[in-house]
Amino acid sequence: MPPTFPQSPADLADASWLEIAALYDVLASDGPTPDTAREWLRRWSQLEEFVNEASSQALIEYTGNTADGAAEARYLRFVTEIQPSAEARQTSLARLLIATGIDDADIAVLLREFRTSVSIFRDENVSRFAQIEELSAAYQKIAGGLSVEIDGEVLTVPQLQPLLEVEDRASRERAFRAGADAYLAHRDEFSDLFERMYALRQAVAHESGFGDFQSFAFAAKHRHDYTPDDVARFHDAVVEVVTPAAARVHANRRERLGLETLRPWDLAVDPDGLAPLRPFQSAADFVASSGRIFTSLDHELGERFADMTRDGLLDLESRPNKAPGGYCTTLHHRRQPFVFMNAVGVADDVTTLVHEAGHCFHAYLASDRELIWQRGTGSEAAELASMSMELLAAPYFALPVGYYTPDQARRAQAAHLEDVLLALPHIASVDAFQRWIYTSGNGHDRDARDAAWLAVRARFDVGVDWSGLDRERTARWYRQLHIFELPFYYIEYGIAQLGALQIWQRSLSDPAGALEGYKAALRLGGTRTLPELYATAGARLIFDADGMRELVELVEERLETLRGSTVS
Ligand SMILES: [Zn+2]
């Protein structure tokens, strides 16, 4: 007897992989013909909506209370059993669809992605990916379990952060060194894990007919509209234009701190000795001010944020047993997003919520697209939605609408723009390092890797005095989980940041037009190519120095104005 098709995501909450596999099998055995292809695709989309939402629901419940054993088991079943196994079934369904010769113009982007996924899929790689997952879990276990002892107190690495912000320089140095040492103490274990991952990833690439894992990753991530060479140009352009600007941000900080040289433990302390910003007192305050900000920016977006508040789709405040971090997930059957974060009343909470709200607006505006795949985009466009929102919302951060006095709002915006300039060289260096790892022929050698990281950092990261700290400097890449767990996932943030700066640039002279373009792009969901989505938003993909220069100059001018008018 064939399994009954679920009526809602709740029907799949406790489903095993075998039960879900049976649903995929029904679609496969009742495969599409040229006449039924579109209707069949709709049914498949509906199954994905149910599975996807059941999985999101499991994530929400588990991260909301990690002490709930049943929620943990449900979440782990989705992440470790269902999601990895579903991929092979999805690829076979995509193969059946393509075989019908379907060529509908409105799903051209989706068909292009299906074709790529089918062409790179190999059964032999399934077990390799499973092994990589296990190694990732082992990395996470070591990295998550690191602790340091300071003044008899045992702290996790994230708990060192407040110590890096204190006025006393010697205490900051001690905290910085302790954090680096925690990673360096496990260098051999991390290296062993990485070398196994490296070998598996290169084997995956070769199996699928690619020369190295970088070219495989470009195909697997559906990067159809830019190439590894474009990204190499991006690296060069960052070195030419952004690295010098980041060095000026560092020089400004050094002067304000009154230091001879800026050391790596001087980067988190407030350069004017000011107390940290406290944007809100309670979660209710936080939601109310944020709601006023989005309504002031745009009536429709304000309404969507009000929907989320009303429908219980915001889990914002930190509380015991909540998982760390923040995310926005989409409930595809309800066609609504959900935001999770750990707000404690600091300026970063504002950045996080505004960023995640950008993802939520994307989910809402694209929600009436027929097929699940038409509602989502790659990270380059997804992060354009969220990073643009960080910049578009900033003019409303001052009271009575937002969280801050006018001076505090200027300080928050200056800090954000400094972060934008400092992040780009970091993003480029993480990507350039991985390019070296997978294409130089020496990525398997741990000493060569550390040396390559130092060379990459010396090129991209200028303005901080690292003399005598080579060891500590190498610790940084062991800490970058993307390099271990999500290879080549990072440059998207750089591409999107440059897109967001273009939307912001337009908003300075034409706020209504900028917002209209932004919303029009979000409404397209994943129905257009990446360059088309950016063009609709009023931006382009930037990999060149001239494109970066114009935006960097704008950010630096704005920084100068903000710094000049702030009375501290
Ligand atoms: Zn994001």
Coordinates of C-alpha atoms in Angstrom, one line a residue, residues 95-510:
R95 CA 16.7 13.8 -13.3
L96 CA 13.2 12.6 -14.1
L97 CA 11.9 16.1 -14.5
I98 CA 14.7 17.1 -16.9
A99 CA 14.1 13.9 -19.0
T100 CA 10.6 15.2 -19.8
G101 CA 12.2 18.1 -21.8
I102 CA 10.3 20.7 -19.7
D103 CA 11.5 24.1 -20.7
D104 CA 9.1 26.6 -19.1
A105 CA 10.6 30.1 -19.2
D106 CA 9.4 31.0 -15.7
I107 CA 11.4 28.1 -14.2
A108 CA 14.6 28.5 -16.3
V109 CA 16.7 29.4 -13.3
L110 CA 15.5 26.4 -11.3
L111 CA 16.0 24.1 -14.3
R112 CA 19.6 25.3 -14.7
E113 CA 20.3 24.5 -11.1
F114 CA 18.7 21.1 -11.3
R115 CA 20.8 20.3 -14.4
T116 CA 24.0 21.2 -12.6
S117 CA 23.0 19.2 -9.5
V118 CA 22.2 16.2 -11.6
S119 CA 25.4 16.5 -13.7
I120 CA 27.7 16.6 -10.6
F121 CA 26.0 14.0 -8.5
R122 CA 27.8 10.7 -8.1
D123 CA 26.6 7.8 -5.9
E124 CA 30.2 7.2 -4.9
N125 CA 30.3 10.6 -3.2
V126 CA 27.5 10.0 -0.8
S127 CA 29.6 8.2 1.7
R128 CA 32.4 10.7 1.3
F129 CA 30.0 13.5 2.2
A130 CA 28.8 11.5 5.2
Q131 CA 32.4 11.1 6.4
I132 CA 33.0 14.8 5.9
E133 CA 29.9 15.4 8.1
E134 CA 31.4 13.2 10.8
L135 CA 34.7 15.1 10.7
S136 CA 32.8 18.4 10.8
A137 CA 31.1 17.2 14.0
A138 CA 34.4 16.2 15.4
Y139 CA 35.8 19.7 14.7
Q140 CA 32.8 21.3 16.2
K141 CA 33.1 19.2 19.3
I142 CA 36.8 20.2 19.9
A143 CA 36.2 23.9 19.0
G144 CA 33.0 24.1 21.1
G145 CA 34.7 22.5 24.1
L146 CA 37.7 24.8 24.3
S147 CA 38.2 26.5 27.6
V148 CA 40.8 28.7 29.2
E149 CA 41.6 29.5 32.7
I150 CA 42.0 33.1 33.8
D151 CA 42.5 34.1 37.4
G152 CA 41.3 30.7 38.5
E153 CA 38.1 31.0 36.5
V154 CA 37.4 28.6 33.6
L155 CA 36.0 30.4 30.6
T156 CA 34.9 29.4 27.1
V157 CA 36.5 31.2 24.2
P158 CA 33.3 33.3 23.5
Q159 CA 33.4 34.3 27.2
L160 CA 36.7 36.0 26.6
Q161 CA 35.1 38.6 24.4
P162 CA 34.2 41.0 27.3
L163 CA 37.8 40.8 28.5
L164 CA 39.0 42.0 25.1
E165 CA 36.9 45.1 25.6
V166 CA 38.2 46.3 29.0
E167 CA 40.3 49.4 29.4
D168 CA 43.3 47.7 31.0
R169 CA 45.6 46.8 28.1
A170 CA 47.5 44.0 29.9
S171 CA 44.2 42.2 30.7
R172 CA 43.2 42.5 27.0
E173 CA 46.6 41.0 25.9
R174 CA 46.2 38.2 28.3
A175 CA 42.7 37.4 27.1
F176 CA 43.8 37.6 23.5
R177 CA 46.8 35.2 24.1
A178 CA 44.6 32.8 26.0
G179 CA 42.1 32.6 23.1
A180 CA 44.8 31.9 20.6
D181 CA 46.5 29.4 22.8
A182 CA 43.3 27.5 23.3
Y183 CA 43.2 26.7 19.5
L184 CA 47.0 26.2 19.2
A185 CA 46.9 23.6 21.9
H186 CA 44.8 21.5 19.6
R187 CA 46.6 22.3 16.3
D188 CA 47.5 18.7 15.6
E189 CA 44.0 17.4 16.1
F190 CA 42.6 20.2 13.9
S191 CA 45.2 19.5 11.3
D192 CA 44.5 15.7 11.3
L193 CA 40.8 16.4 10.8
F194 CA 41.4 19.0 8.1
E195 CA 43.7 16.7 6.2
R196 CA 41.1 14.0 6.1
M197 CA 38.5 16.5 5.0
Y198 CA 40.8 17.9 2.3
A199 CA 41.5 14.4 0.9
L200 CA 37.8 13.6 0.8
R201 CA 36.8 16.9 -0.8
Q202 CA 39.4 16.5 -3.5
A203 CA 38.2 13.0 -4.1
V204 CA 34.6 14.2 -4.4
A205 CA 35.7 16.8 -7.0
H206 CA 37.7 14.2 -9.0
E207 CA 34.8 11.7 -8.9
S208 CA 32.5 14.4 -10.4
G209 CA 35.0 15.2 -13.1
F210 CA 36.5 18.4 -11.7
G211 CA 40.2 19.1 -11.4
D212 CA 40.0 20.4 -7.9
F213 CA 37.5 21.1 -5.1
Q214 CA 37.3 24.8 -5.8
S215 CA 35.8 24.2 -9.3
F216 CA 33.5 21.6 -7.8
A217 CA 32.3 24.0 -5.1
F218 CA 31.5 26.6 -7.7
A219 CA 29.2 24.2 -9.5
A220 CA 27.7 22.7 -6.3
K221 CA 26.9 26.2 -5.1
H222 CA 25.3 27.1 -8.5
R223 CA 27.7 29.9 -9.0
H224 CA 26.7 30.2 -12.7
D225 CA 27.3 33.9 -13.0
Y226 CA 30.8 34.3 -11.7
T227 CA 34.0 32.3 -11.8
P228 CA 37.0 31.5 -9.7
D229 CA 38.9 34.1 -11.8
D230 CA 36.3 36.8 -11.0
V231 CA 36.8 36.0 -7.3
A232 CA 40.6 36.2 -7.7
R233 CA 40.0 39.7 -9.2
F234 CA 37.9 40.5 -6.2
H235 CA 40.8 39.6 -3.9
D236 CA 43.2 41.9 -5.9
A237 CA 40.7 44.7 -5.8
V238 CA 40.2 44.4 -2.0
V239 CA 44.0 44.6 -1.6
E240 CA 44.2 47.6 -3.8
V241 CA 41.2 49.6 -2.4
V242 CA 39.7 48.2 0.8
T243 CA 42.8 47.1 2.7
P244 CA 44.3 50.7 2.7
A245 CA 40.9 52.0 3.9
A246 CA 40.8 49.4 6.6
A247 CA 44.3 50.4 7.6
R248 CA 43.0 54.0 7.9
V249 CA 40.2 52.8 10.2
H250 CA 42.9 51.1 12.3
A251 CA 45.1 54.3 12.3
N252 CA 42.1 56.3 13.5
R253 CA 41.6 53.9 16.3
R254 CA 45.3 53.9 17.2
E255 CA 45.2 57.7 17.5
R256 CA 42.1 57.8 19.5
L257 CA 43.5 55.2 21.9
G258 CA 46.8 57.2 22.1
L259 CA 48.9 54.2 21.2
E260 CA 52.3 54.0 19.4
T261 CA 51.2 50.8 17.6
L262 CA 47.9 49.0 17.4
R263 CA 48.2 45.4 18.6
P264 CA 45.6 42.7 18.0
W265 CA 44.3 43.0 21.5
D266 CA 43.4 46.7 20.9
L267 CA 40.7 46.1 18.4
A268 CA 37.6 45.6 20.5
V269 CA 37.9 48.2 23.3
D270 CA 35.9 51.4 22.7
P271 CA 38.5 53.9 21.3
D272 CA 37.0 56.8 23.2
G273 CA 36.7 55.0 26.5
L274 CA 32.9 55.2 26.3
A275 CA 30.6 52.8 28.1
P276 CA 28.9 50.2 25.7
L277 CA 25.6 51.3 24.1
R278 CA 22.5 49.9 25.7
P279 CA 19.8 50.1 23.0
F280 CA 16.9 48.6 25.1
Q281 CA 16.0 47.4 28.5
S282 CA 13.5 44.5 27.7
A283 CA 12.5 42.3 24.8
A284 CA 9.2 44.2 24.6
D285 CA 11.1 47.5 24.2
F286 CA 13.3 46.0 21.6
V287 CA 10.3 44.7 19.6
A288 CA 8.4 48.0 19.9
S289 CA 11.4 50.2 18.8
S290 CA 12.2 47.8 15.9
G291 CA 8.6 47.8 14.8
R292 CA 8.6 51.6 14.7
I293 CA 11.9 51.6 12.7
F294 CA 10.5 49.2 10.0
T295 CA 7.2 51.2 9.8
S296 CA 9.1 54.5 9.4
L297 CA 11.2 52.9 6.7
D298 CA 8.3 51.4 4.8
H299 CA 4.6 50.8 5.7
E300 CA 4.4 47.3 4.1
L301 CA 7.6 46.0 5.8
G302 CA 6.3 47.5 9.1
E303 CA 3.2 45.4 8.7
R304 CA 5.1 42.2 8.0
F305 CA 7.1 42.8 11.2
A306 CA 3.9 43.4 13.1
D307 CA 2.6 40.0 11.7
M308 CA 5.6 38.3 13.1
T309 CA 5.1 39.9 16.5
R310 CA 1.5 38.9 16.5
D311 CA 2.0 35.4 15.3
G312 CA 4.8 34.5 17.7
L313 CA 7.5 34.3 15.1
L314 CA 10.1 36.2 17.1
D315 CA 12.2 34.4 19.7
L316 CA 14.5 37.2 20.6
E317 CA 15.6 37.2 24.3
S318 CA 18.4 35.2 25.8
R319 CA 17.3 32.7 28.4
P320 CA 18.7 29.5 30.0
N321 CA 19.0 26.5 27.7
K322 CA 18.6 28.5 24.5
A323 CA 21.1 27.6 21.8
P324 CA 23.7 30.4 21.0
G325 CA 23.6 32.5 17.8
G326 CA 20.8 33.8 15.7
Y327 CA 19.1 32.8 12.4
C328 CA 16.0 33.4 10.2
T329 CA 14.3 30.3 8.9
T330 CA 11.3 30.0 6.6
L331 CA 8.2 28.0 7.4
H332 CA 7.4 27.2 3.8
H333 CA 3.9 25.8 4.2
R334 CA 2.8 28.7 6.4
R335 CA 4.8 30.9 4.1
Q336 CA 6.1 32.9 7.0
P337 CA 9.6 33.4 8.4
F338 CA 10.8 32.9 12.0
V339 CA 13.6 34.7 13.8
F340 CA 15.7 33.3 16.6
M341 CA 18.4 35.2 18.5
N342 CA 19.9 35.8 22.0
A343 CA 19.3 39.4 22.8
V344 CA 20.9 40.7 25.9
G345 CA 20.6 44.5 25.4
V346 CA 23.8 45.3 23.4
A347 CA 24.3 47.1 20.1
D348 CA 25.1 43.8 18.3
D349 CA 21.5 42.7 19.1
V350 CA 20.2 45.6 17.0
T351 CA 22.5 44.6 14.0
T352 CA 21.4 41.0 14.3
L353 CA 17.7 41.7 14.4
V354 CA 17.8 44.2 11.5
H355 CA 19.9 41.8 9.5
E356 CA 17.5 38.8 10.2
A357 CA 14.5 41.0 9.5
G358 CA 15.9 41.6 6.0
H359 CA 15.9 37.9 5.4
C360 CA 12.3 37.8 6.8
F361 CA 11.1 40.5 4.4
H362 CA 12.7 38.5 1.6
A363 CA 10.7 35.4 2.6
Y364 CA 7.5 37.4 2.9
L365 CA 7.9 39.3 -0.4
A366 CA 8.7 36.1 -2.3
S367 CA 6.1 33.9 -0.5
D368 CA 3.5 33.9 -3.3
R369 CA 5.8 32.3 -5.8
E370 CA 4.3 28.9 -6.8
L371 CA 7.2 26.6 -6.2
I372 CA 9.4 26.3 -3.1
W373 CA 12.6 26.7 -5.3
Q374 CA 11.3 29.9 -6.7
R375 CA 11.1 31.5 -3.3
G376 CA 14.7 31.0 -2.2
T377 CA 17.9 32.4 -3.7
G378 CA 21.6 31.7 -3.3
S379 CA 23.4 33.4 -0.4
E380 CA 24.7 36.3 -2.7
A381 CA 21.1 37.5 -3.1
A382 CA 19.9 36.4 0.3
E383 CA 22.6 38.4 2.1
L384 CA 21.9 41.4 -0.2
A385 CA 18.4 41.5 1.4
S386 CA 19.8 41.3 5.0
M387 CA 22.9 43.5 4.6
S388 CA 21.0 46.2 2.7
M389 CA 18.5 46.3 5.5
E390 CA 21.3 47.0 8.0
L391 CA 22.1 50.2 6.1
L392 CA 18.6 51.2 5.1
A393 CA 17.2 51.0 8.6
A394 CA 20.1 52.9 10.3
P395 CA 18.7 56.4 9.6
Y396 CA 15.8 55.5 12.0
F397 CA 17.9 54.3 14.9
A398 CA 17.5 57.6 16.9
L399 CA 14.7 58.3 19.3
P400 CA 11.8 58.8 19.4
V401 CA 11.5 56.1 16.7
G402 CA 14.5 53.9 17.5
Y403 CA 16.8 53.0 20.3
Y404 CA 19.4 55.8 20.7
T405 CA 20.0 59.5 21.4
P406 CA 21.3 61.2 18.2
D407 CA 24.9 61.0 19.3
Q408 CA 24.5 57.3 20.2
A409 CA 22.9 56.7 16.8
R410 CA 25.9 58.3 15.0
R411 CA 28.3 56.3 17.1
A412 CA 26.4 53.0 16.2
Q413 CA 26.4 53.9 12.6
A414 CA 30.1 54.8 12.6
A415 CA 30.9 51.5 14.3
H416 CA 28.8 49.6 11.7
L417 CA 30.5 51.3 8.7
E418 CA 34.0 50.6 10.2
D419 CA 33.0 47.0 10.5
V420 CA 32.0 47.0 6.8
L421 CA 35.4 48.2 5.8
L422 CA 37.2 45.8 8.2
A423 CA 35.1 42.7 7.2
L424 CA 35.9 42.8 3.5
P425 CA 39.6 42.1 3.8
H426 CA 38.8 39.3 6.2
I427 CA 36.3 37.8 3.9
A428 CA 38.7 38.0 0.9
S429 CA 41.5 36.5 2.9
V430 CA 39.4 33.5 4.1
D431 CA 38.5 32.9 0.4
A432 CA 42.0 33.4 -0.9
F433 CA 43.3 31.0 1.6
Q434 CA 40.9 28.3 0.6
R435 CA 41.7 28.9 -3.1
W436 CA 45.4 28.3 -2.2
I437 CA 44.5 25.2 -0.2
Y438 CA 42.5 23.4 -2.9
T439 CA 44.5 24.6 -6.0
S440 CA 48.2 24.9 -5.0
G441 CA 49.0 21.2 -4.6
N442 CA 50.3 21.8 -1.1
G443 CA 47.0 22.1 0.8
H444 CA 47.5 18.7 2.5
D445 CA 50.6 20.0 4.3
R446 CA 50.0 21.6 7.7
D447 CA 53.1 23.7 7.9
A448 CA 52.6 24.9 4.4
R449 CA 49.0 25.8 5.3
D450 CA 50.0 27.9 8.3
A451 CA 52.7 29.6 6.2
A452 CA 50.1 30.3 3.4
W453 CA 47.7 31.8 5.9
L454 CA 50.4 34.2 7.2
A455 CA 51.2 35.2 3.7
V456 CA 47.5 35.8 2.9
R457 CA 47.0 37.8 6.0
A458 CA 50.1 39.9 5.5
R459 CA 48.6 40.8 2.1
F460 CA 45.0 41.6 3.1
D461 CA 45.2 42.6 6.8
V462 CA 47.3 45.8 7.2
G463 CA 47.5 48.3 10.0
V464 CA 47.7 46.1 13.1
D465 CA 51.1 45.3 14.5
W466 CA 51.5 41.5 14.6
S467 CA 55.2 41.4 15.1
G468 CA 56.3 38.4 17.3
L469 CA 52.8 37.0 17.0
D470 CA 53.0 34.6 14.0
R471 CA 51.8 31.6 16.0
E472 CA 48.8 33.6 17.4
R473 CA 48.1 34.9 14.0
T474 CA 47.8 31.3 12.5
A475 CA 45.3 30.5 15.3
R476 CA 42.7 32.6 13.5
W477 CA 42.1 30.2 10.7
Y478 CA 41.6 27.3 13.0
R479 CA 38.9 29.3 14.5
Q480 CA 37.1 30.0 11.2
L481 CA 34.6 27.2 11.2
H482 CA 33.7 27.8 7.5
I483 CA 37.1 26.6 6.4
F484 CA 36.4 23.3 8.1
E485 CA 32.6 22.9 7.8
L486 CA 31.4 25.1 5.0
P487 CA 34.2 25.4 2.4
F488 CA 34.1 28.3 0.0
Y489 CA 31.0 29.7 1.8
Y490 CA 32.1 33.2 2.6
I491 CA 32.8 35.3 -0.5
E492 CA 29.0 35.6 -0.8
Y493 CA 29.1 38.1 2.1
G494 CA 31.6 40.2 0.4
I495 CA 29.7 40.3 -2.9
A496 CA 26.4 41.1 -1.0
Q497 CA 28.1 43.8 1.1
L498 CA 29.2 45.6 -2.0
G499 CA 25.6 45.2 -3.4
A500 CA 24.2 46.6 -0.2
L501 CA 26.5 49.6 -0.3
Q502 CA 25.2 50.4 -3.8
I503 CA 21.6 50.3 -2.6
W504 CA 22.5 52.5 0.3
Q505 CA 24.4 54.9 -2.0
R506 CA 21.2 55.3 -4.0
S507 CA 19.1 55.7 -0.8
L508 CA 21.1 58.8 0.1
S509 CA 19.8 60.8 -2.8
D510 CA 16.6 58.7 -3.7

